[in-house]
Amino acid sequence: MTAESVPPTAAPAPTDFIRTIVAAHVAEKRYSQIVTRFPPEPNGYLHIGHAKSICLNFGIARENNGRCNLRFDDTNPAKEDVEFVDSITADVKWLIAGWADHCLGFKPKGTHPAKVTSSGQPDYYLAAVNPGPDSEPFFASDYFDALYDYALELVRRGKAYVCDLSPKETEAYRGAPDKPGRNSPFRHRSIAENLDLFQRMRAGEFPDGARTLRAKIDMASPNVWLRDPLLYRIRHVPHYHAGDKWCVYPLYDYAHCLSDYLEGISHSACSLEFVPHRALYDWILEALDLPRPLPRQYEFAKLVPSYMLLSKRNILRLVQEKVVAGWDDPRLPTISGLRRRGIPASAIRCFVISVGVTTFNSVTDIAVFEHAIRDELNTLAVRRLAVLKPIKLVLTNLTPGEVIECNATNDPQSETPSTRKIALTREVFIESDDFAEFPPSKYFRLKPGGEVRLKYACIIKLDEIVKDAAGAVTELRCTAQLDTRSGQSNADKKVKGTIHWVSVTRCLDAEVRLYDRLFTVPEPGAEEDFMKVVNPHSLDVVTAKLETSLAGAQPGDYYQFERLGYFTPDAKDSTPGQPVFNRTVSLKDTWTKLPAQS
RNA sequence: UGCCCGAUAGUGUAAUGGUAGCACAAACGACUCUGACUCGUUUUGUCUAGGUUCGAGUCCUAGUCGGGCAGCCA
């Protein structure tokens, strides 16, 4: 293999504090395999913050020949729904496609953890398989039997008890961070009574909220999560996945650590707000005296890109109040929104990997994301000509029916670029921004008496500006210097400016959606009300003139409209032969930033 | 006013106790049939005060600032 043929995936693996720990565990052979997991709750859509967790967990798996299980953390039947299971699964698959698909852990359809014997002790275990027609993601709700069994064991060991305190009383007894809690009056029930009561809770004998199962730890602990945390609550609600079999449901802290254990997870990475929960995570696993190596929890800082709002709750509000058109609105940082916007999965991965993994809460400049997008698209996107805000230009030395074929490059970044033919005709559209009757200094574009090159065609000179009665420019009359075309005698003639264009008679009208950031401030989440800082110009819809070859554009195709930016056909509103384009991101522009422009 | 965590250029992120690097951003320049890309140059940094040490971004102490924790949410 030559140096040139090394695939881009050969980029050095990232290093961070979690990977350093994993590497140490690999060296000491602590686990038989490195297994991570991505555990979303199916109560909303995935966003770019989740992408960080996905890249970390799948990244660790692929770098260590391991596995990363997709597991739905669905222990709250009131909030969860299959709709989200489907969208989350699709988003995860899209995000890791071609990168870590081989690490994705599913389970055989319909299976639950099997009771096995490990190290001479009874145990539960559910191994992962590759995704396929007979497999599905993991669900914490498939562990309810095993979890119930472990809860019974905790009771038998005198480490859990049934508490009859009401929600309000429970809160009062818990105390405050700076004040110790008080023991529940039910803390010293006998094991037999606890067993009986817990079984009757499960049997449905008590109404919602009447009793809970609690861990017996320490009501005076400075860590409030250790003050006899709730393990189970009563909810007479059917579960979208588990059906109506249960009326007691485990809480996150109890379910999560054991779900990790059941799947043989080695490293359980979560965000920083779970740091105080780690002691509980460890306590539950250790209290059960389990036979296999225990998973451990590691916490990292969430991704917070500037100008974005990431929490599900806030995104939901933007959707409900119709600030955006839905969960997959291209202005939203949801994975489905980013995909619809035209951002490649590889760009999302490059971005989150470049940000790194630390324990420091930070805000990442959106420019880093935009750079990653442009960097990927520069290689992936096919070049086309399009005019967003057209103004007519007449080449007076061409006859009305004359067609001059020009060769345009599709992929200038390729080592073996291909070309296509585009038609130069007497009348063309150019970008209205590319003409100025009274140009500022250093204006390289079309101006009175000036010359520019029409990209892939020839140099033209502006002779005359035609205006209507109101004084608005209606037409620019120019002379084409046909000997400056590629291959002609004067082809090497230099002019300072080159502009894009589209033939008036050979073009396609199309709706183009120009998206901009959704908020006007870098940290909308820090605002008293983020609705007040919504960018009123986050969407500008224009009817653009496109070169005809764009009629066949399909969703999933990436284009660069030269000198403008990257565009992709909208996956929802495009129809065959009539694409609607979304602007993914503009090209970097060092001209309009100049002070002369303001 | 309890406990836990954190702090390195504008932003993000590196640095077995041994020359503070990298990326993005910004500025300037080269190149250019995309004012893009690419290439080159430059600006800007270890929160504060003590201590240990030949030597501290790194270890210790105190402080400052920031974040988190009292759902029968996850």
XYZ file of C-alpha atoms (C1' of nucleotides) in Angstrom:
672
model
C 0.000 0.000 0.000
C 1.395 3.366 -0.983
C 1.217 6.410 1.183
C -1.351 7.932 -1.186
C -3.744 5.033 -0.798
C -3.954 5.167 2.966
C -7.653 5.755 3.667
C -8.653 8.859 5.589
C -9.898 6.625 8.400
C -6.237 6.063 9.206
C -6.331 9.312 11.187
C -4.732 8.810 14.595
C -7.175 7.566 17.199
C -8.094 10.276 19.657
C -6.778 10.113 23.180
C -8.611 11.345 26.208
C -8.874 10.481 29.859
C -11.513 7.791 29.333
C -9.585 6.094 26.540
C -6.509 6.212 28.747
C -8.407 4.322 31.442
C -9.716 1.829 28.894
C -6.199 1.266 27.599
C -5.001 0.509 31.124
C -7.826 -1.974 31.620
C -7.002 -3.626 28.322
C -3.372 -3.900 29.406
C -4.289 -5.548 32.678
C -6.963 -7.713 30.992
C -9.612 -6.626 33.463
C -12.450 -7.462 31.055
C -12.711 -10.225 28.479
C -13.915 -7.629 25.970
C -14.362 -3.876 25.904
C -18.101 -3.251 25.740
C -19.677 0.193 25.864
C -23.216 1.272 25.356
C -25.255 4.175 24.063
C -28.350 4.372 26.299
C -30.883 6.972 25.092
C -34.326 7.281 26.601
C -36.908 6.977 23.793
C -38.685 10.200 24.662
C -37.332 12.540 21.996
C -35.043 12.849 19.036
C -31.278 12.592 19.126
C -29.264 15.772 18.760
C -25.656 16.681 18.202
C -24.953 16.396 21.924
C -25.832 12.722 21.678
C -23.456 12.473 18.736
C -20.601 13.143 21.124
C -21.642 10.249 23.316
C -22.127 8.040 20.255
C -18.685 8.868 18.892
C -17.070 8.276 22.264
C -18.792 4.972 22.946
C -18.555 3.571 19.431
C -15.071 5.021 19.069
C -13.829 3.185 22.162
C -15.447 -0.003 20.872
C -13.900 0.173 17.419
C -10.461 1.094 18.724
C -10.454 -1.879 21.078
C -12.056 -4.503 18.913
C -15.057 -4.279 21.153
C -18.738 -3.656 20.996
C -21.130 -0.813 21.663
C -24.712 -1.751 22.471
C -27.632 0.429 21.542
C -29.906 0.253 24.553
C -33.141 2.075 25.173
C -33.251 3.243 28.739
C -37.010 2.917 28.958
C -37.961 2.619 32.612
C -40.521 5.429 32.617
C -43.647 4.226 30.785
C -45.330 7.612 31.042
C -42.842 9.328 28.768
C -41.622 6.850 26.208
C -42.793 5.778 22.800
C -41.865 3.519 19.851
C -41.841 6.507 17.540
C -38.611 7.547 19.189
C -37.160 4.053 19.193
C -37.387 4.010 15.415
C -35.988 7.473 14.843
C -33.159 7.015 17.330
C -32.171 3.675 15.831
C -32.139 5.190 12.348
C -30.102 8.163 13.520
C -27.513 5.996 15.252
C -27.136 3.764 12.212
C -26.757 6.771 9.937
C -24.203 8.395 12.202
C -21.906 5.387 12.447
C -22.359 4.030 8.914
C -19.054 3.177 7.314
C -17.251 3.915 10.541
C -18.401 1.695 13.389
C -21.328 -0.360 12.080
C -19.371 -3.512 12.785
C -19.310 -2.597 16.487
C -23.036 -1.958 16.878
C -24.470 -4.395 19.394
C -28.062 -5.608 19.030
C -29.719 -8.679 20.563
C -31.754 -11.506 19.035
C -35.323 -10.271 18.626
C -37.548 -10.894 21.613
C -34.848 -12.239 23.896
C -34.474 -11.426 27.567
C -31.482 -11.919 29.851
C -30.928 -15.608 30.448
C -30.456 -17.040 33.886
C -27.003 -18.567 33.808
C -24.470 -19.868 36.256
C -21.317 -17.830 36.436
C -18.471 -18.626 38.807
C -20.820 -21.087 40.507
C -23.404 -18.406 41.208
C -26.736 -17.754 39.554
C -26.515 -14.802 37.225
C -28.266 -13.052 34.352
C -26.615 -12.274 31.059
C -27.618 -11.082 27.594
C -24.960 -11.144 24.905
C -24.918 -8.870 21.877
C -25.198 -9.936 18.252
C -24.680 -8.075 15.009
C -27.676 -6.140 13.665
C -29.731 -8.171 11.206
C -33.285 -9.108 10.280
C -33.746 -11.169 13.441
C -32.206 -8.718 15.849
C -33.247 -5.548 17.608
C -31.706 -3.008 19.972
C -31.488 -3.676 23.684
C -34.247 -2.424 25.964
C -33.912 -1.907 29.687
C -37.575 -2.913 29.833
C -36.571 -6.396 28.701
C -34.698 -6.670 31.993
C -37.677 -6.079 34.258
C -37.819 -9.743 35.313
C -34.114 -9.894 36.085
C -34.220 -6.507 37.776
C -37.147 -7.630 39.930
C -35.240 -10.747 40.841
C -32.208 -8.699 41.886
C -34.478 -6.414 43.902
C -35.823 -9.423 45.793
C -32.235 -10.402 46.484
C -31.468 -6.940 47.813
C -34.446 -7.268 50.158
C -33.281 -10.695 51.303
C -29.891 -9.245 52.042
C -31.526 -6.562 54.168
C -30.313 -3.884 51.759
C -33.671 -2.699 50.526
C -37.028 -2.048 52.154
C -40.574 -1.111 51.291
C -41.393 2.423 52.375
C -44.926 3.798 52.800
C -43.976 7.465 52.891
C -45.824 9.693 50.438
C -43.845 11.566 47.782
C -44.005 14.743 49.851
C -42.941 12.986 53.042
C -40.121 11.241 51.219
C -38.836 14.601 50.070
C -39.071 16.058 53.561
C -37.278 13.091 55.128
C -34.469 13.354 52.575
C -33.285 16.635 54.076
C -31.221 19.064 52.049
C -27.691 19.004 50.648
C -26.464 20.844 53.736
C -28.798 19.072 56.171
C -28.899 15.347 56.857
C -32.080 13.417 56.223
C -34.094 11.373 58.736
C -34.708 7.683 58.664
C -38.010 6.563 57.278
C -40.275 5.028 59.966
C -40.508 1.995 57.684
C -36.765 1.510 57.473
C -36.681 -1.333 59.970
C -39.365 -3.588 58.623
C -38.492 -7.241 58.702
C -37.127 -8.921 55.646
C -40.193 -11.139 55.511
C -42.533 -8.168 55.601
C -40.516 -6.340 52.934
C -40.604 -9.401 50.725
C -44.348 -9.737 51.158
C -45.017 -6.057 50.557
C -42.761 -5.814 47.502
C -44.395 -8.866 45.942
C -47.806 -7.352 46.594
C -46.631 -4.074 45.060
C -45.808 -6.031 41.951
C -49.111 -7.880 42.119
C -50.928 -4.586 41.868
C -52.429 -4.426 45.332
C -51.502 -0.787 45.949
C -52.285 2.410 44.086
C -49.717 4.642 42.404
C -47.432 6.350 44.876
C -48.592 4.315 47.856
C -45.280 2.580 48.454
C -41.765 2.415 47.076
C -38.835 0.078 47.312
C -35.812 1.860 48.703
C -32.154 1.017 49.116
C -31.053 1.058 52.763
C -27.889 3.124 52.675
C -27.371 6.260 54.773
C -29.872 9.059 55.361
C -27.071 11.251 56.735
C -24.788 10.925 53.722
C -23.494 14.229 52.336
C -24.347 12.722 48.957
C -28.128 13.008 48.734
C -28.247 10.188 46.216
C -27.149 7.836 48.950
C -30.015 8.806 51.292
C -32.012 5.618 50.824
C -32.715 6.242 47.129
C -35.869 4.902 45.542
C -35.449 1.765 43.498
C -39.032 1.058 42.428
C -42.229 3.076 42.188
C -45.789 1.959 41.516
C -47.244 3.036 38.176
C -50.394 1.403 36.900
C -49.507 2.303 33.332
C -48.833 -0.015 30.392
C -45.370 0.130 28.899
C -44.877 0.685 25.179
C -42.425 -2.207 24.973
C -43.116 -4.414 27.997
C -46.892 -4.257 27.630
C -49.188 -4.380 30.651
C -47.213 -6.948 32.581
C -45.887 -4.502 35.143
C -47.227 -1.960 37.579
C -43.944 -1.420 39.373
C -41.149 0.217 37.422
C -37.492 0.570 38.381
C -35.844 3.991 38.554
C -32.840 5.045 36.523
C -30.173 4.536 39.158
C -31.281 1.020 39.914
C -31.928 -0.025 36.334
C -28.925 1.532 34.673
C -26.064 -0.069 36.550
C -27.708 -3.475 36.410
C -28.555 -3.112 32.720
C -24.889 -2.386 32.129
C -23.946 -5.459 34.129
C -26.464 -7.711 32.363
C -25.016 -6.810 28.990
C -21.450 -7.240 30.135
C -20.664 -3.560 29.717
C -17.136 -2.729 30.804
C -17.135 1.063 30.569
C -20.254 3.112 31.137
C -19.724 6.688 29.997
C -22.245 9.377 30.862
C -22.357 13.110 31.318
C -21.121 15.094 34.287
C -24.439 15.542 36.093
C -24.268 11.860 37.014
C -21.080 12.222 39.019
C -22.969 12.141 42.353
C -24.840 9.058 41.137
C -21.648 7.070 40.688
C -21.516 6.113 44.365
C -25.002 4.656 44.035
C -24.138 2.894 40.790
C -21.285 1.164 42.561
C -23.244 0.532 45.758
C -26.028 -1.388 44.009
C -23.656 -3.577 42.033
C -21.497 -4.295 45.048
C -24.483 -4.964 47.309
C -25.516 -7.830 45.037
C -22.135 -9.527 45.185
C -22.240 -10.307 41.472
C -19.992 -12.967 39.929
C -18.774 -11.206 36.787
C -16.470 -8.157 36.521
C -18.424 -5.001 37.322
C -18.908 -2.159 34.894
C -17.728 1.262 36.014
C -19.148 4.663 35.282
C -17.041 7.499 33.832
C -18.325 11.019 33.331
C -17.484 13.590 30.690
C -18.702 17.077 29.816
C -21.597 17.508 27.441
C -21.137 19.138 24.075
C -22.493 22.681 23.971
C -21.979 24.326 20.592
C -22.545 28.074 20.448
C -25.733 29.416 18.843
C -27.492 26.111 19.475
C -30.040 24.928 21.984
C -29.638 21.274 22.791
C -32.012 20.122 25.491
C -34.962 18.002 24.385
C -37.296 20.165 26.421
C -36.234 23.366 24.707
C -36.231 21.835 21.253
C -39.724 20.548 21.962
C -40.828 24.078 22.760
C -39.414 25.388 19.479
C -41.368 22.679 17.671
C -44.601 23.167 19.597
C -44.561 26.928 19.255
C -43.836 26.512 15.549
C -40.619 28.494 15.555
C -39.387 25.607 13.429
C -41.303 23.229 11.191
C -40.708 20.005 13.133
C -38.093 17.840 14.832
C -36.241 17.499 11.562
C -36.245 21.188 10.698
C -32.849 21.880 9.124
C -32.208 24.669 11.612
C -32.399 22.329 14.571
C -29.372 20.533 15.997
C -31.262 17.237 15.925
C -29.517 14.489 13.995
C -32.505 14.310 11.645
C -32.387 18.080 11.182
C -28.664 18.083 10.487
C -29.078 15.229 8.020
C -31.865 17.087 6.231
C -29.704 20.189 6.209
C -27.122 18.254 4.219
C -24.462 17.738 6.844
C -22.652 14.438 6.272
C -22.361 12.039 9.187
C -18.604 12.122 8.686
C -18.602 15.875 9.340
C -20.505 15.407 12.585
C -18.027 12.744 13.641
C -15.010 14.873 12.705
C -16.462 17.745 14.664
C -17.241 15.946 17.894
C -13.970 14.052 17.790
C -12.031 17.279 17.267
C -13.675 18.795 20.328
C -12.264 16.074 22.570
C -13.530 14.561 25.797
C -12.879 16.268 29.125
C -14.530 17.035 32.437
C -14.638 20.759 31.776
C -17.959 22.431 30.947
C -17.294 24.489 27.859
C -18.968 26.130 24.913
C -17.632 25.071 21.542
C -17.432 27.739 18.860
C -19.876 26.915 16.070
C -17.096 27.890 13.659
C -15.397 24.603 14.527
C -18.506 22.743 13.391
C -18.806 24.795 10.229
C -15.167 24.141 9.448
C -15.691 20.394 9.798
C -18.715 20.576 7.494
C -16.890 22.573 4.826
C -13.851 20.370 5.109
C -15.851 17.194 4.433
C -18.092 18.726 1.805
C -15.150 20.223 -0.053
C -14.192 16.655 -0.928
C -17.661 15.128 -1.157
C -19.661 17.781 -2.977
C -20.028 17.953 -6.749
C -19.693 21.482 -8.207
C -22.595 23.106 -10.000
C -23.530 26.611 -11.088
C -26.589 28.285 -9.615
C -27.746 31.857 -9.253
C -29.659 32.675 -6.095
C -30.653 36.272 -6.711
C -30.562 36.686 -10.477
C -30.018 39.719 -12.643
C -30.117 39.406 -16.423
C -27.014 39.913 -18.513
C -26.985 40.062 -22.327
C -23.947 39.168 -24.381
C -24.598 41.484 -27.274
C -22.135 39.851 -29.654
C -23.899 36.470 -29.483
C -26.909 35.767 -31.672
C -30.194 34.893 -29.925
C -30.152 31.195 -30.837
C -26.434 30.674 -30.401
C -25.249 28.039 -27.925
C -21.630 27.752 -26.905
C -20.777 24.585 -25.015
C -18.371 24.984 -22.141
C -16.592 22.372 -20.064
C -17.216 22.667 -16.356
C -15.338 20.725 -13.722
C -17.426 18.527 -11.419
C -14.859 17.670 -8.787
C -11.805 19.920 -8.750
C -10.495 18.255 -5.573
C -10.249 14.901 -7.297
C -6.963 13.670 -8.684
C -8.787 12.826 -11.900
C -11.466 15.488 -12.230
C -14.427 14.892 -14.533
C -16.268 17.520 -16.537
C -19.725 18.229 -17.909
C -21.034 20.510 -20.646
C -22.867 23.705 -19.801
C -24.488 26.027 -22.300
C -23.484 29.651 -22.740
C -26.206 31.644 -24.475
C -26.843 35.276 -25.378
C -28.797 35.838 -22.188
C -27.548 34.612 -18.843
C -28.317 35.267 -15.209
C -25.620 36.412 -12.856
C -25.756 36.983 -9.108
C -26.991 40.468 -8.294
C -24.260 40.659 -5.646
C -21.733 40.272 -8.431
C -22.594 43.605 -9.974
C -22.150 47.061 -8.524
C -22.846 50.289 -10.376
C -20.897 52.149 -7.703
C -18.362 49.594 -6.533
C -16.458 49.914 -3.284
C -12.679 49.744 -3.477
C -11.144 46.345 -4.203
C -14.367 45.190 -5.837
C -13.297 42.455 -8.263
C -16.700 41.746 -9.717
C -18.672 43.320 -12.553
C -18.680 47.111 -12.638
C -19.175 49.729 -15.324
C -16.538 49.373 -18.001
C -14.996 46.458 -16.090
C -14.090 42.948 -17.099
C -14.775 39.670 -15.308
C -14.635 36.053 -16.328
C -17.806 34.003 -16.541
C -16.639 30.814 -14.861
C -15.840 28.043 -17.360
C -16.759 30.395 -20.238
C -15.052 33.618 -21.219
C -14.174 37.101 -20.130
C -16.862 39.708 -20.593
C -16.864 43.480 -20.508
C -19.750 45.554 -19.212
C -20.824 48.131 -21.807
C -24.231 49.339 -20.736
C -26.594 49.307 -17.782
C -30.284 49.233 -18.677
C -32.761 50.546 -16.122
C -36.527 50.716 -15.913
C -38.586 53.844 -15.342
C -38.099 53.536 -11.596
C -34.344 53.467 -12.010
C -33.917 49.784 -11.126
C -31.337 47.866 -13.111
C -33.086 45.418 -15.442
C -30.317 44.278 -17.720
C -26.578 44.431 -18.132
C -25.282 44.528 -21.686
C -21.832 43.078 -22.181
C -19.412 41.977 -24.859
C -18.103 38.404 -24.679
C -14.436 37.925 -25.487
C -14.820 34.504 -27.061
C -11.099 34.008 -27.607
C -10.621 33.847 -23.822
C -12.527 30.554 -23.599
C -10.628 27.515 -22.487
C -8.572 26.183 -25.362
C -8.787 29.423 -27.345
C -5.911 31.716 -28.236
C -6.441 34.169 -25.402
C -7.515 31.638 -22.787
C -4.778 32.649 -20.349
C -5.868 36.238 -20.119
C -6.159 37.173 -16.456
C -8.870 39.183 -14.799
C -9.254 39.750 -11.101
C -12.807 38.464 -10.827
C -14.570 35.300 -11.867
C -18.326 35.024 -11.391
C -20.884 32.276 -11.768
C -23.795 32.339 -14.197
C -26.658 30.292 -15.628
C -28.185 30.416 -19.117
C -31.585 32.103 -19.242
C -32.897 29.641 -21.823
C -31.255 26.554 -20.369
C -32.001 26.693 -16.697
C -34.283 25.357 -14.011
C -36.219 27.412 -11.496
C -36.050 25.940 -8.012
C -36.898 26.866 -4.474
C -33.761 27.273 -2.409
C -33.878 27.617 1.349
C -31.104 29.707 2.796
C -30.689 28.715 6.402
C -28.826 30.666 9.010
C -28.247 30.111 12.732
C -31.466 29.892 14.753
C -30.357 32.277 17.478
C -28.744 35.664 17.528
C -26.671 35.073 20.650
C -23.911 32.499 21.262
C -25.565 31.018 24.342
C -29.338 31.004 23.865
C -29.626 28.526 26.727
C -28.244 31.123 29.142
C -30.942 33.613 28.192
C -33.889 34.321 30.512
C -36.125 33.412 27.559
C -34.489 32.002 24.475
C -37.608 32.806 22.431
C -36.534 36.429 22.556
C -33.263 35.731 20.788
C -34.584 33.654 17.898
C -33.006 34.864 14.673
C -35.820 36.315 12.505
C -33.697 35.681 9.429
C -32.890 32.030 10.124
C -34.668 31.094 6.881
C -34.705 33.009 3.612
C -36.508 31.315 0.718
C -35.575 32.280 -2.822
C -36.407 31.067 -6.305
C -33.050 30.374 -7.845
C -31.871 29.676 -11.365
C -30.023 26.381 -11.588
C -28.090 24.728 -14.369
C -30.333 22.066 -15.883
C -28.270 19.079 -14.751
C -29.543 19.773 -11.232
C -33.017 18.557 -12.201
C -31.876 15.039 -11.376
C -30.534 15.874 -7.932
C -31.593 13.404 -5.241
C -31.800 13.766 -1.468
C -28.513 12.587 -0.053
C -26.529 14.216 -2.870
C -24.095 16.911 -1.832
C -23.491 19.897 -4.086
C -21.384 22.973 -4.010
C -22.999 25.838 -5.887
C -19.769 27.511 -6.866
C -18.872 30.671 -4.968
C -22.010 30.314 -2.847
C -21.944 27.322 -0.563
C -22.987 23.743 -0.092
C -26.523 22.636 -0.914
C -28.544 19.445 -0.784
C -32.003 18.481 -2.067
C -34.581 18.579 0.708
C -35.635 15.049 1.553
C -39.259 15.934 2.229
C -40.252 18.580 -0.258
C -38.327 17.654 -3.384
C -40.250 15.913 -6.171
C -38.815 14.025 -9.155
C -37.325 16.505 -11.581
C -38.096 19.392 -9.268
C -35.729 19.456 -6.320
C -35.994 21.920 -3.468
C -32.573 22.798 -2.128
C -31.387 23.464 1.401
C -28.271 25.468 1.984
C -26.095 23.438 4.314
C -23.486 26.110 4.893
C -22.125 28.995 2.889
C -18.589 29.060 1.613
C -16.158 30.952 3.760
C -16.345 34.544 2.672
C -13.480 36.918 3.302
C -14.925 39.584 1.017
C -18.288 40.492 2.546
C -16.592 40.590 5.922
C -14.471 43.511 4.830
C -15.382 46.807 6.525
C -15.768 48.406 3.083
C -18.948 46.430 2.716
C -20.706 47.784 5.743
C -23.735 28.748 55.352
C -23.024 20.742 53.361
C -20.753 17.693 49.657
C -18.622 16.846 44.818
C -16.255 18.539 40.297
C -13.554 21.934 37.355
C -10.064 26.272 35.742
C -3.963 26.336 29.908
C -4.369 32.112 23.826
C -10.848 34.871 21.731
C -12.869 29.409 21.672
C -11.823 24.252 22.308
C -7.954 20.971 23.506
C -2.537 18.768 24.465
C 1.970 18.582 27.485
C 6.309 10.534 32.485
C 7.821 17.220 37.552
C 12.190 19.169 32.439
C 11.822 24.150 25.631
C 3.792 25.469 26.943
C 2.118 22.596 21.503
C -2.288 21.726 18.139
C -7.086 23.010 15.917
C -10.716 26.716 15.055
C -11.067 31.993 14.960
C -8.447 36.615 13.773
C -4.605 39.467 10.836
C -1.207 39.671 6.773
C 0.901 37.477 2.375
C 1.366 33.744 -1.880
C -1.598 31.070 -5.316
C -6.266 31.140 -7.852
C -11.104 30.479 -14.174
C -14.668 29.593 -6.813
C -12.588 36.619 -2.795
C -13.380 28.981 -1.827
C -9.578 25.269 -1.309
C -4.265 25.032 -0.558
C 0.360 27.107 1.257
C 3.302 30.620 4.253
C 3.840 34.268 8.261
C 1.953 36.613 12.635
C -0.876 38.054 17.180
C -2.773 36.173 21.774
C -2.227 31.605 27.185
C -1.016 28.177 32.370
C -7.138 32.020 37.766
C -4.565 34.267 42.473
C -1.214 33.821 46.698
C 1.975 30.924 49.244
C 4.768 26.161 49.688
C 7.743 21.522 48.084
C 11.705 21.103 44.283
C 17.818 22.247 40.925
C 13.228 22.796 38.148
C 5.807 23.325 38.866
C 0.603 24.093 33.897
C 1.557 19.413 36.472
C 2.543 18.004 43.472
C 0.721 20.475 48.474
C -2.142 24.482 51.178
C -5.376 28.524 51.086
C -8.288 31.678 48.252
C -11.071 33.350 43.755
C -14.282 32.181 39.958
C -17.456 28.631 37.424
C -20.495 24.129 37.350
C -23.318 20.169 39.717
C -26.345 17.781 43.670
C -32.350 17.894 47.670
C -37.797 13.936 40.658
C -41.689 8.345 42.795
C -37.372 11.974 35.301
C -33.226 10.054 32.722
